[in-house]
């Protein structure tokens, strides 16, 4: 479902949005919809990352440890062949 709304933006913002929309082959409305959705997702992901950090998880360290473990297993398997 689509609703019509009236929004006000500075002239330079609208001109930039029109340029980006044209470059991507979208209508201004479609481009603004996409931009708003992307901003909403960034907000959600940022909030999630903050919650993970507050919980004390170190996902980067865990990922690096996983990488090292995979490398050790690969080395053990392929050196034994």
PDB file of C-alpha atoms in Angstrom:
ATOM      1  CA  UNK A   1       0.000   0.000   0.000  1.00  0.00           C
ATOM      2  CA  UNK A   2       1.254   3.480  -0.828  1.00  0.00           C
ATOM      3  CA  UNK A   3       0.292   6.729   0.867  1.00  0.00           C
ATOM      4  CA  UNK A   4       0.867  10.229  -0.402  1.00  0.00           C
ATOM      5  CA  UNK A   5       2.562  12.579   2.036  1.00  0.00           C
ATOM      6  CA  UNK A   6       3.819  16.128   1.792  1.00  0.00           C
ATOM      7  CA  UNK A   7       7.433  16.648   2.829  1.00  0.00           C
ATOM      8  CA  UNK A   8       9.602  19.739   2.767  1.00  0.00           C
ATOM      9  CA  UNK A   9      13.296  19.652   1.946  1.00  0.00           C
ATOM     10  CA  UNK A  10      15.914  22.319   1.213  1.00  0.00           C
ATOM     11  CA  UNK A  11      16.335  22.985  -2.519  1.00  0.00           C
ATOM     12  CA  UNK A  12      19.842  21.540  -2.634  1.00  0.00           C
ATOM     13  CA  UNK A  13      18.674  18.306  -0.983  1.00  0.00           C
ATOM     14  CA  UNK A  14      15.932  17.832  -3.568  1.00  0.00           C
ATOM     15  CA  UNK A  15      18.311  18.594  -6.434  1.00  0.00           C
ATOM     16  CA  UNK A  16      20.818  16.032  -5.163  1.00  0.00           C
ATOM     17  CA  UNK A  17      18.068  13.459  -4.659  1.00  0.00           C
ATOM     18  CA  UNK A  18      16.786  14.068  -8.194  1.00  0.00           C
ATOM     19  CA  UNK A  19      20.317  13.632  -9.582  1.00  0.00           C
ATOM     20  CA  UNK A  20      20.832  10.369  -7.698  1.00  0.00           C
ATOM     21  CA  UNK A  21      17.385   9.090  -8.685  1.00  0.00           C
ATOM     22  CA  UNK A  22      18.006   9.874 -12.356  1.00  0.00           C
ATOM     23  CA  UNK A  23      21.438   8.228 -12.235  1.00  0.00           C
ATOM     24  CA  UNK A  24      19.861   5.062 -10.787  1.00  0.00           C
ATOM     25  CA  UNK A  25      16.903   5.134 -13.185  1.00  0.00           C
ATOM     26  CA  UNK A  26      14.367   5.674 -10.405  1.00  0.00           C
ATOM     27  CA  UNK A  27      11.613   8.156  -9.814  1.00  0.00           C
ATOM     28  CA  UNK A  28      12.253  10.667  -7.055  1.00  0.00           C
ATOM     29  CA  UNK A  29       9.610   8.923  -4.922  1.00  0.00           C
ATOM     30  CA  UNK A  30      11.191   5.502  -5.413  1.00  0.00           C
ATOM     31  CA  UNK A  31      14.653   6.863  -4.636  1.00  0.00           C
ATOM     32  CA  UNK A  32      13.425   8.617  -1.464  1.00  0.00           C
ATOM     33  CA  UNK A  33      11.654   5.409  -0.395  1.00  0.00           C
ATOM     34  CA  UNK A  34      14.852   3.434  -0.882  1.00  0.00           C
ATOM     35  CA  UNK A  35      16.920   6.039   0.972  1.00  0.00           C
ATOM     36  CA  UNK A  36      14.494   6.054   3.907  1.00  0.00           C
ATOM     37  CA  UNK A  37      14.500   2.257   4.093  1.00  0.00           C
ATOM     38  CA  UNK A  38      18.302   2.128   3.993  1.00  0.00           C
ATOM     39  CA  UNK A  39      18.502   4.716   6.782  1.00  0.00           C
ATOM     40  CA  UNK A  40      16.017   2.720   8.889  1.00  0.00           C
ATOM     41  CA  UNK A  41      18.073  -0.463   8.408  1.00  0.00           C
ATOM     42  CA  UNK A  42      21.291   1.349   9.359  1.00  0.00           C
ATOM     43  CA  UNK A  43      19.583   2.516  12.559  1.00  0.00           C
ATOM     44  CA  UNK A  44      18.462  -1.035  13.382  1.00  0.00           C
ATOM     45  CA  UNK A  45      21.887  -2.529  12.661  1.00  0.00           C
ATOM     46  CA  UNK A  46      23.628   0.205  14.671  1.00  0.00           C
ATOM     47  CA  UNK A  47      21.329  -0.446  17.634  1.00  0.00           C
ATOM     48  CA  UNK A  48      21.964  -4.188  17.326  1.00  0.00           C
ATOM     49  CA  UNK A  49      25.734  -3.684  17.228  1.00  0.00           C
ATOM     50  CA  UNK A  50      25.532  -1.472  20.319  1.00  0.00           C
ATOM     51  CA  UNK A  51      23.505  -4.146  22.149  1.00  0.00           C
ATOM     52  CA  UNK A  52      26.051  -6.830  21.189  1.00  0.00           C
ATOM     53  CA  UNK A  53      28.878  -4.616  22.463  1.00  0.00           C
ATOM     54  CA  UNK A  54      27.045  -3.896  25.719  1.00  0.00           C
ATOM     55  CA  UNK A  55      26.535  -7.630  26.179  1.00  0.00           C
ATOM     56  CA  UNK A  56      30.297  -8.069  26.028  1.00  0.00           C
ATOM     57  CA  UNK A  57      30.472 -10.182  22.908  1.00  0.00           C
ATOM     58  CA  UNK A  58      33.631  -9.785  20.851  1.00  0.00           C
ATOM     59  CA  UNK A  59      32.463 -11.039  17.467  1.00  0.00           C
ATOM     60  CA  UNK A  60      35.624  -9.952  15.684  1.00  0.00           C
ATOM     61  CA  UNK A  61      37.841 -11.922  18.068  1.00  0.00           C
ATOM     62  CA  UNK A  62      35.548 -14.949  17.715  1.00  0.00           C
ATOM     63  CA  UNK A  63      35.678 -14.720  13.907  1.00  0.00           C
ATOM     64  CA  UNK A  64      39.475 -14.447  13.936  1.00  0.00           C
ATOM     65  CA  UNK A  65      39.712 -17.459  16.271  1.00  0.00           C
ATOM     66  CA  UNK A  66      37.462 -19.422  13.904  1.00  0.00           C
ATOM     67  CA  UNK A  67      39.713 -18.474  10.992  1.00  0.00           C
ATOM     68  CA  UNK A  68      42.806 -19.662  12.863  1.00  0.00           C
ATOM     69  CA  UNK A  69      41.097 -22.940  13.746  1.00  0.00           C
ATOM     70  CA  UNK A  70      40.104 -23.555  10.118  1.00  0.00           C
ATOM     71  CA  UNK A  71      43.677 -22.841   9.018  1.00  0.00           C
ATOM     72  CA  UNK A  72      45.064 -25.296  11.612  1.00  0.00           C
ATOM     73  CA  UNK A  73      42.634 -28.028  10.533  1.00  0.00           C
ATOM     74  CA  UNK A  74      43.427 -27.425   6.851  1.00  0.00           C
ATOM     75  CA  UNK A  75      47.146 -27.572   7.589  1.00  0.00           C
ATOM     76  CA  UNK A  76      46.776 -30.805   9.555  1.00  0.00           C
ATOM     77  CA  UNK A  77      44.653 -32.474   6.876  1.00  0.00           C
ATOM     78  CA  UNK A  78      46.548 -31.373   3.800  1.00  0.00           C
ATOM     79  CA  UNK A  79      50.040 -31.821   5.255  1.00  0.00           C
ATOM     80  CA  UNK A  80      49.150 -35.357   6.284  1.00  0.00           C
ATOM     81  CA  UNK A  81      48.199 -36.284   2.695  1.00  0.00           C
TER      82      UNK A  81
END
